[in-house]
PDB file of C-alpha atoms in Angstrom:
ATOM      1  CA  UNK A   1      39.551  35.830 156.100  1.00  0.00           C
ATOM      2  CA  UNK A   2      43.072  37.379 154.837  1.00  0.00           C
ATOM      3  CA  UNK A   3      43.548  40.603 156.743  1.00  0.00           C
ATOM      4  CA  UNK A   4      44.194  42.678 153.867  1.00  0.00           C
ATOM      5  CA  UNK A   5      40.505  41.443 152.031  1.00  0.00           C
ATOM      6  CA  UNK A   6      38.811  42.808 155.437  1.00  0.00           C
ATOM      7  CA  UNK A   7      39.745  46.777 154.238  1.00  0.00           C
ATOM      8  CA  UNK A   8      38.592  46.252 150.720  1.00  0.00           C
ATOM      9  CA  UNK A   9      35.054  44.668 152.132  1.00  0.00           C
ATOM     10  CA  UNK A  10      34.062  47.071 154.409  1.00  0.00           C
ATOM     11  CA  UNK A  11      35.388  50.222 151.875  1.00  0.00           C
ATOM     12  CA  UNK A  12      33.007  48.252 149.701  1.00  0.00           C
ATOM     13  CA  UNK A  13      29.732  47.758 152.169  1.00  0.00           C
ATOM     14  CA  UNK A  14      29.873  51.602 152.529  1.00  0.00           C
ATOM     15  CA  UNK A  15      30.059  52.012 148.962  1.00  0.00           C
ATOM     16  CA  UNK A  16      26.757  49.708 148.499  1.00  0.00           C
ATOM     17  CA  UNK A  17      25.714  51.796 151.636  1.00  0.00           C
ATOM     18  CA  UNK A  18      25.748  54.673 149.724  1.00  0.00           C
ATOM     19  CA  UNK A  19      24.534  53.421 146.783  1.00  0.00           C
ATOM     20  CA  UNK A  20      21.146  52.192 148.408  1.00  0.00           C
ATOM     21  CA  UNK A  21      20.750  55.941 150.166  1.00  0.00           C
ATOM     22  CA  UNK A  22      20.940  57.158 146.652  1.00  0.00           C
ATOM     23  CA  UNK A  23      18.053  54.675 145.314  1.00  0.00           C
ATOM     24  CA  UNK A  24      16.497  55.422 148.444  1.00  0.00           C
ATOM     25  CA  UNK A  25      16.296  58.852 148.479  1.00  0.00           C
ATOM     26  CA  UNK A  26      16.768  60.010 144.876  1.00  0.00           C
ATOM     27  CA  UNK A  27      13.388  62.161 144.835  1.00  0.00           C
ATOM     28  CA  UNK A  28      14.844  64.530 148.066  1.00  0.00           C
ATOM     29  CA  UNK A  29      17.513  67.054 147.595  1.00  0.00           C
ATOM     30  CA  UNK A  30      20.519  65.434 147.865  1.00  0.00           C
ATOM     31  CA  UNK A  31      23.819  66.447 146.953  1.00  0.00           C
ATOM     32  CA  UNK A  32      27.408  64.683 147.454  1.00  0.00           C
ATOM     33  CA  UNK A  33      28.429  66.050 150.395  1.00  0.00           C
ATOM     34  CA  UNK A  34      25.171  64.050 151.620  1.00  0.00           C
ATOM     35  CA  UNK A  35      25.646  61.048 149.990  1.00  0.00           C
ATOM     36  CA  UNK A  36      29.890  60.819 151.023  1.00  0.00           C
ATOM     37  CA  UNK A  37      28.924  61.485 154.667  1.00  0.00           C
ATOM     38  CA  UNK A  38      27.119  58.470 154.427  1.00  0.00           C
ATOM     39  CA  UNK A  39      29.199  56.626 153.406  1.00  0.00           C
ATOM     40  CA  UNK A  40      31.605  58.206 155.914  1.00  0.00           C
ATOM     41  CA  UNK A  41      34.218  59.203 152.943  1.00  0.00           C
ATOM     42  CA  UNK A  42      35.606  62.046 151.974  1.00  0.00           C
ATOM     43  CA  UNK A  43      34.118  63.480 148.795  1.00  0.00           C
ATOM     44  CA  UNK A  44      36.921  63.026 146.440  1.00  0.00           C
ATOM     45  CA  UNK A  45      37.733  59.727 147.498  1.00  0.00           C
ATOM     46  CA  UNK A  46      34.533  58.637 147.742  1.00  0.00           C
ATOM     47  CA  UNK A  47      33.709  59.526 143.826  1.00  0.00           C
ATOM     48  CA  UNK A  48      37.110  57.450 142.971  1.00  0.00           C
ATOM     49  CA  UNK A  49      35.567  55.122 144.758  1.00  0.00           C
ATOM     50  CA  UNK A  50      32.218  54.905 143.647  1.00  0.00           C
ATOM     51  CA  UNK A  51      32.676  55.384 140.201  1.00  0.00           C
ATOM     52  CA  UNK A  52      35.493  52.662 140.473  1.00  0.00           C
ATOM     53  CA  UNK A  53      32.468  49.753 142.073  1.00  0.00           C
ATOM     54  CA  UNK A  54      29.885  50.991 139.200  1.00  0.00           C
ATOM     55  CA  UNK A  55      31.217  52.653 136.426  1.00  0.00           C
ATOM     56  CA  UNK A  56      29.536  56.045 136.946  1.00  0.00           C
ATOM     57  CA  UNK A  57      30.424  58.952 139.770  1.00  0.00           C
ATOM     58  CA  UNK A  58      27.209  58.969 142.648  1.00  0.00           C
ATOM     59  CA  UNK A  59      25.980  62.135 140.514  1.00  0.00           C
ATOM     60  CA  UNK A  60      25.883  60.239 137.306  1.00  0.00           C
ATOM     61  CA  UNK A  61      24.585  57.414 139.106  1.00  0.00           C
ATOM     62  CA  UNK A  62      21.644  59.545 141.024  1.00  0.00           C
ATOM     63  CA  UNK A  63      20.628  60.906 137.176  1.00  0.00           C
ATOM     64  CA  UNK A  64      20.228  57.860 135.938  1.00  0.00           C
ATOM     65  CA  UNK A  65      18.023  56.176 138.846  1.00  0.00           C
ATOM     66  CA  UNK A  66      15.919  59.742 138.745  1.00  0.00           C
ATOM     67  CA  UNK A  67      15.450  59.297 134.622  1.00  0.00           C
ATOM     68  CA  UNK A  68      14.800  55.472 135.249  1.00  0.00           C
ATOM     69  CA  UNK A  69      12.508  56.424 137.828  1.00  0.00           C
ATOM     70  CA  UNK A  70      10.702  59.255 135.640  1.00  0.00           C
ATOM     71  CA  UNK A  71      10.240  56.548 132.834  1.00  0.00           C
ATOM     72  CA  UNK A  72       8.378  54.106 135.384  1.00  0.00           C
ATOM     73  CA  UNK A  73       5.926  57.271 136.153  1.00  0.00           C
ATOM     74  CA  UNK A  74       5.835  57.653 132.105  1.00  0.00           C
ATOM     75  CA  UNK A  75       4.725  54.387 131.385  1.00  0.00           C
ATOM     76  CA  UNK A  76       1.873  54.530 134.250  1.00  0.00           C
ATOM     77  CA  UNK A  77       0.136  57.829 132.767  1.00  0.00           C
ATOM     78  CA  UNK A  78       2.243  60.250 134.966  1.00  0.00           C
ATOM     79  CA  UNK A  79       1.967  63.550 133.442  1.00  0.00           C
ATOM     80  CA  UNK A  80       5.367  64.990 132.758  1.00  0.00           C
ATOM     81  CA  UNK A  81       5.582  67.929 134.910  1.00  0.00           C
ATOM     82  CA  UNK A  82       4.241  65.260 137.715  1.00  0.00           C
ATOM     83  CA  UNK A  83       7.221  62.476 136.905  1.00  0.00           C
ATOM     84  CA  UNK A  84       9.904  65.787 137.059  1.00  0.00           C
ATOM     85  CA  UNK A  85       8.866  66.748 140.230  1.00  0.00           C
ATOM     86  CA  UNK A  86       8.416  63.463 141.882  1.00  0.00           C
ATOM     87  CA  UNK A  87      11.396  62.158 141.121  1.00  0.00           C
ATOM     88  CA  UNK A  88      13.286  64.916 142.882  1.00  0.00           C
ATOM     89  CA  UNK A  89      13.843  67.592 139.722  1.00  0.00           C
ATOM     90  CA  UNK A  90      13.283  71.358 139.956  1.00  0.00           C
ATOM     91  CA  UNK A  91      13.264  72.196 137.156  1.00  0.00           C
ATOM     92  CA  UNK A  92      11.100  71.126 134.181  1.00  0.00           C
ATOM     93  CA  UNK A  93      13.537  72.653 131.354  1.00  0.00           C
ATOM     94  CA  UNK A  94      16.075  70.568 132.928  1.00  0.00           C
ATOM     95  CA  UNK A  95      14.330  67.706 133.151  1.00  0.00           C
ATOM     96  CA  UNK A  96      13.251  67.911 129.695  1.00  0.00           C
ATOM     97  CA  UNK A  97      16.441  68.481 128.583  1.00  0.00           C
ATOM     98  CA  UNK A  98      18.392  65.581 130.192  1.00  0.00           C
ATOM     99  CA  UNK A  99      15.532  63.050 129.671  1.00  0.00           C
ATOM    100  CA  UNK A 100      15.932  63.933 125.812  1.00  0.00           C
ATOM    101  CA  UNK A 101      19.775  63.779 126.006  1.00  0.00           C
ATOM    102  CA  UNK A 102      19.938  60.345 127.805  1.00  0.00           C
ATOM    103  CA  UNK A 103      16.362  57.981 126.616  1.00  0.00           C
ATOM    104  CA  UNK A 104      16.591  60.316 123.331  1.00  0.00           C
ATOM    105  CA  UNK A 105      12.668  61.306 123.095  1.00  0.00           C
ATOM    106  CA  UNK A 106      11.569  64.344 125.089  1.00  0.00           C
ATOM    107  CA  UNK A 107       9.502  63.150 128.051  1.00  0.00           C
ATOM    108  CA  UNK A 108       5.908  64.035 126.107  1.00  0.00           C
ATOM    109  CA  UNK A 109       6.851  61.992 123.254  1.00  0.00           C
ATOM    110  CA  UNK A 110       7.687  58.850 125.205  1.00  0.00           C
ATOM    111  CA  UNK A 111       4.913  58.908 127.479  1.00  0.00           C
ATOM    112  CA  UNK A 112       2.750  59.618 124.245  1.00  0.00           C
ATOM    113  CA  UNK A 113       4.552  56.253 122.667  1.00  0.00           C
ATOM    114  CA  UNK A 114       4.285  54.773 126.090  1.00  0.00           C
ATOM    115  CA  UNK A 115       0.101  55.502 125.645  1.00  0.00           C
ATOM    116  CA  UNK A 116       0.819  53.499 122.209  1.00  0.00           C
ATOM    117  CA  UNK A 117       2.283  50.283 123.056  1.00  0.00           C
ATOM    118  CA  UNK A 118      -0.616  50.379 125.728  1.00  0.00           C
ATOM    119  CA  UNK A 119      -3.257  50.901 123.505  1.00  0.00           C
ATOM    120  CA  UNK A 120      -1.611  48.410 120.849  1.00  0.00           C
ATOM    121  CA  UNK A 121      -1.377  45.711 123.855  1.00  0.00           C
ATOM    122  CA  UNK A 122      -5.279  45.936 124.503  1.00  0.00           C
ATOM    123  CA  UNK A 123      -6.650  45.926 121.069  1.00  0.00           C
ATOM    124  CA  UNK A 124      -3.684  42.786 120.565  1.00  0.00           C
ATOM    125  CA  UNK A 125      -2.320  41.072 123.045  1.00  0.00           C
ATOM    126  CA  UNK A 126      -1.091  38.133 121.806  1.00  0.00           C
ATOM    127  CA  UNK A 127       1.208  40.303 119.098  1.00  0.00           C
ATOM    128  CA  UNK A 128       3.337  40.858 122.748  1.00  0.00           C
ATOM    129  CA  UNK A 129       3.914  37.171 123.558  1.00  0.00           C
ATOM    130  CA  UNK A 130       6.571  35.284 121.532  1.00  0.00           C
ATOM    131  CA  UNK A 131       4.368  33.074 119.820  1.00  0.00           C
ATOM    132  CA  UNK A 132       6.124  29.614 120.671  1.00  0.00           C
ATOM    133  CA  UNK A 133       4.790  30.529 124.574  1.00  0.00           C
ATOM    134  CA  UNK A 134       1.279  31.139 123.095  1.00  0.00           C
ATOM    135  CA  UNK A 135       1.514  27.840 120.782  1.00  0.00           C
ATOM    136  CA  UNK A 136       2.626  25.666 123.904  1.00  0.00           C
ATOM    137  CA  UNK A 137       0.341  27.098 126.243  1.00  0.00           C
ATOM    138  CA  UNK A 138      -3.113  26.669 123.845  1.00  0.00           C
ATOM    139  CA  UNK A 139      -3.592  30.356 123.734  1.00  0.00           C
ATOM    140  CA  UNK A 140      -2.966  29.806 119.452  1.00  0.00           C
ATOM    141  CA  UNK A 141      -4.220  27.384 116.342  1.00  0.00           C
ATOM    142  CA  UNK A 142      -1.131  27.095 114.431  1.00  0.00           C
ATOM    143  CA  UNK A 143      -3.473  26.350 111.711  1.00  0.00           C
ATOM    144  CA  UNK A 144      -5.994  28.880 112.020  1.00  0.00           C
ATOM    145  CA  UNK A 145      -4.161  31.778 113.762  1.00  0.00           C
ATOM    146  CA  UNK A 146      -4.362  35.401 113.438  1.00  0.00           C
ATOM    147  CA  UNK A 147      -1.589  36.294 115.239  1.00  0.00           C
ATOM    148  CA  UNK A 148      -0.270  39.909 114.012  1.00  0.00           C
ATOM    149  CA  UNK A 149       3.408  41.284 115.116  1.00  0.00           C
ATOM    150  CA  UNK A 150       3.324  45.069 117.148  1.00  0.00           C
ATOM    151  CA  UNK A 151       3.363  47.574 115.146  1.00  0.00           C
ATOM    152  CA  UNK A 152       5.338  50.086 117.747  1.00  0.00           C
TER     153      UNK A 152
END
């Protein structure tokens, strides 16, 4: 290994270190003073830094898993004031807000589209499966089928 690669690899381990204590932990109060110590930077280098290995600074970053995270809880019948809370919001106002600003639905209207696609799925499931993998696997008569597209 060149010596000069060595500095660049380990500044990037503890920026993956970080990273995973952010997807780890996303739900518990954490700020980023907590997530620079550990990553053992300090905090203005360590947003340079991490917004230089993934695009976004760790607070950025830590919004996104937590909506990504909410929309999981959505899509499994979570209520909404349950997803906010669990995934490490105080507020529900807040929550509301940035889950409208950033999947643009509020959080009631995509869990209510979420109960859609569900119900859609049971009373038609073959609408969801590209219909060359139902053809190939015998699931559908190409002469006789009755195969309706989603209508989500």
């Amino acid at each position: 290994m060149i010596a000069d690669q060595y500095p660049k690899v380990y500044l990037y381990r503890r920026i993956v270190q970080a990273k995973l204590f952010i997807d780890n932990n996303y739900a518990d109060k954490i700020d980023l003073n907590g997530i620079s110590d550990e990553a053992y930077f300090s905090k203005f280098h360590f947003i340079r830094l991490f917004k230089s290995a993934y695009g976004k600074t760790p607070h950025q970053y830590l919004k996104y898993v937590r909506i990504e995270k909410a929309k999981e809880l959505l899509k499994n019948n979570s209520t909404v004031s349950e997803a906010c809370f669990l995934v490490g919001f105080d507020s529900l106002s807040s929550f509301s807000g940035l889950f409208s600003k950033v999947v643009g639905k509020s959080p009631s209207g995509y869990l209510k589209h979420q109960q859609e696609v569900q119900k859609q799925i049971s009373l038609t499931p073959l609408a969801f499966v590209p219909g060359c993998y139902a053809y190939q696997h015998g699931w559908l008569d190409p002469e006789n089928s009755n195969f309706e597209e989603p209508d989500i």
